[in-house]
Amino acid sequence: MTVQEAYNYSVYFLGANGVDEEEFKAKCLVCHLAKIANRDYHSHLGDLVSQKKLADGLWQLKSGTPLQYVLGEWDFLDSTFAVGPGVLIPRPETEELAQLAIEQVKNAGSTPVVWDLCAGSGCIGISIANACPGASVYCVEKSTDAFAYLQKNAMLVANVRPVLADISGDLTALPKPQVLVSNPPYIPAAVLPTLQPEVLKEPRMALDGGTDGLDFYRLIAEKIVPTLDSGTQLLLEIGDEQGRAVQNLFATCENVQVRQDIYGKDRILIATVA
Ligand SMILES: C[S@@+](CC[C@H](N)C(=O)[O-])C[C@H]1O[C@@H](n2cnc3c(N)ncnc32)[C@H](O)[C@@H]1O
């Protein structure tokens, strides 16, 4: 089956089965199977793709499996990360957090230590490590399923250390960071059942921030911050309605600011340990 035939059939099949964004998903799936970038689609219309693999991918999409899990990888900043069931799919809004963290790490000396807490696929910490070769980045993740992806993604990046640990435990064995970045679970538990079905295919442990969604910010502010050196930079992704509450939790820090994302929504908390 040619790339063009595969694309036309996929758009038809996904549309007929009520899958949203059928043209985008068809393009991504077919180009993935043809091992070409989406932008090169038009110059590879006659290439061949496996009909069996196409049918398998389409069936998974029809069953509600997220596109990124079907492809087994997803782009984040300048890299492609292995993803699949058990790990959160890297989000575009998190790229803004990673970019800001990269700027901070570049200003934190020649060999800074960075912690990426709740690291998931490692998209934040590994992006920092790639952009800042002098940094040592500790990516801490509790889920063994997510940790397998973290290890795979970190395999070729010399300055990343994947750490399988619960951030509510003792982290004192790690060297103290100059920059701490985290995109922790922050969805209030009661909101979880209202999320889109595709999001619910992602691990609950990656989403559930407790009753008010703030459990992990409380943990970082009350238990982790007191163990850090004065001057440590904190960068945390937050939910769009959590700016004020998270700012209050970090009131003992200095320079506490909430930054908005490209949509003008509160998205990042920045603070300096006092
Ligand atoms: C919102 S996801 C973020 C993943 C990744 N940093 C990203 O931005 O795509 C939160 C991650 O925290 C992990 N996690 C949940 N509780 C944890 C804990 N107590 N200690 C360490 N990691 C935890 C989850 O397994 C999940 O991978």
Short mmCIF file of N, CA, C and O in Angstrom, two decimals, residues 125-130 152-162:
data_model
loop_
_atom_site.label_atom_id
_atom_site.label_comp_id
_atom_site.label_asym_id
_atom_site.label_seq_id
_atom_site.Cartn_x
_atom_site.Cartn_y
_atom_site.Cartn_z
N GLY A 125 14.03 16.98 32.20
CA GLY A 125 15.42 16.83 32.65
C GLY A 125 16.38 16.50 31.52
O GLY A 125 17.49 17.04 31.45
N ILE A 126 15.95 15.64 30.60
CA ILE A 126 16.84 15.24 29.50
C ILE A 126 17.03 16.42 28.54
O ILE A 126 18.13 16.64 28.01
N SER A 127 15.98 17.22 28.34
CA SER A 127 16.13 18.42 27.49
C SER A 127 17.13 19.38 28.12
O SER A 127 17.95 20.00 27.42
N ILE A 128 17.05 19.52 29.45
CA ILE A 128 18.01 20.40 30.15
C ILE A 128 19.42 19.84 29.98
O ILE A 128 20.37 20.56 29.65
N ALA A 129 19.56 18.53 30.19
CA ALA A 129 20.89 17.91 30.10
C ALA A 129 21.49 18.08 28.70
O ALA A 129 22.68 18.35 28.55
N ASN A 130 20.64 17.94 27.67
CA ASN A 130 21.14 18.11 26.30
C ASN A 130 21.58 19.55 26.04
O ASN A 130 22.58 19.78 25.36
N LYS A 152 15.21 4.41 29.22
CA LYS A 152 15.45 4.27 27.78
C LYS A 152 15.80 5.62 27.18
O LYS A 152 16.75 5.75 26.40
N ASN A 153 15.04 6.66 27.56
CA ASN A 153 15.28 7.99 26.98
C ASN A 153 16.61 8.59 27.43
O ASN A 153 17.21 9.39 26.73
N ALA A 154 17.04 8.18 28.63
CA ALA A 154 18.27 8.77 29.19
C ALA A 154 19.52 8.00 28.77
O ALA A 154 20.64 8.44 29.02
N MET A 155 19.31 6.88 28.09
CA MET A 155 20.41 5.94 27.84
C MET A 155 21.64 6.60 27.19
O MET A 155 22.76 6.34 27.57
N LEU A 156 21.39 7.47 26.23
CA LEU A 156 22.53 8.03 25.48
C LEU A 156 22.92 9.42 25.98
O LEU A 156 23.69 10.12 25.32
N VAL A 157 22.38 9.82 27.12
CA VAL A 157 22.66 11.18 27.61
C VAL A 157 23.51 11.04 28.88
O VAL A 157 23.02 10.68 29.95
N ALA A 158 24.80 11.34 28.73
CA ALA A 158 25.77 11.02 29.78
C ALA A 158 25.50 11.77 31.08
O ALA A 158 25.78 11.26 32.17
N ASN A 159 24.95 12.97 31.02
CA ASN A 159 24.82 13.79 32.23
C ASN A 159 23.43 13.71 32.87
O ASN A 159 23.01 14.62 33.57
N VAL A 160 22.73 12.60 32.62
CA VAL A 160 21.43 12.37 33.29
C VAL A 160 21.53 11.13 34.16
O VAL A 160 22.06 10.11 33.73
N ARG A 161 21.02 11.22 35.39
CA ARG A 161 20.96 10.06 36.28
C ARG A 161 19.49 9.76 36.59
O ARG A 161 18.88 10.51 37.35
N PRO A 162 18.92 8.71 36.02
CA PRO A 162 17.56 8.33 36.40
C PRO A 162 17.56 7.75 37.82
O PRO A 162 18.43 6.93 38.14
#
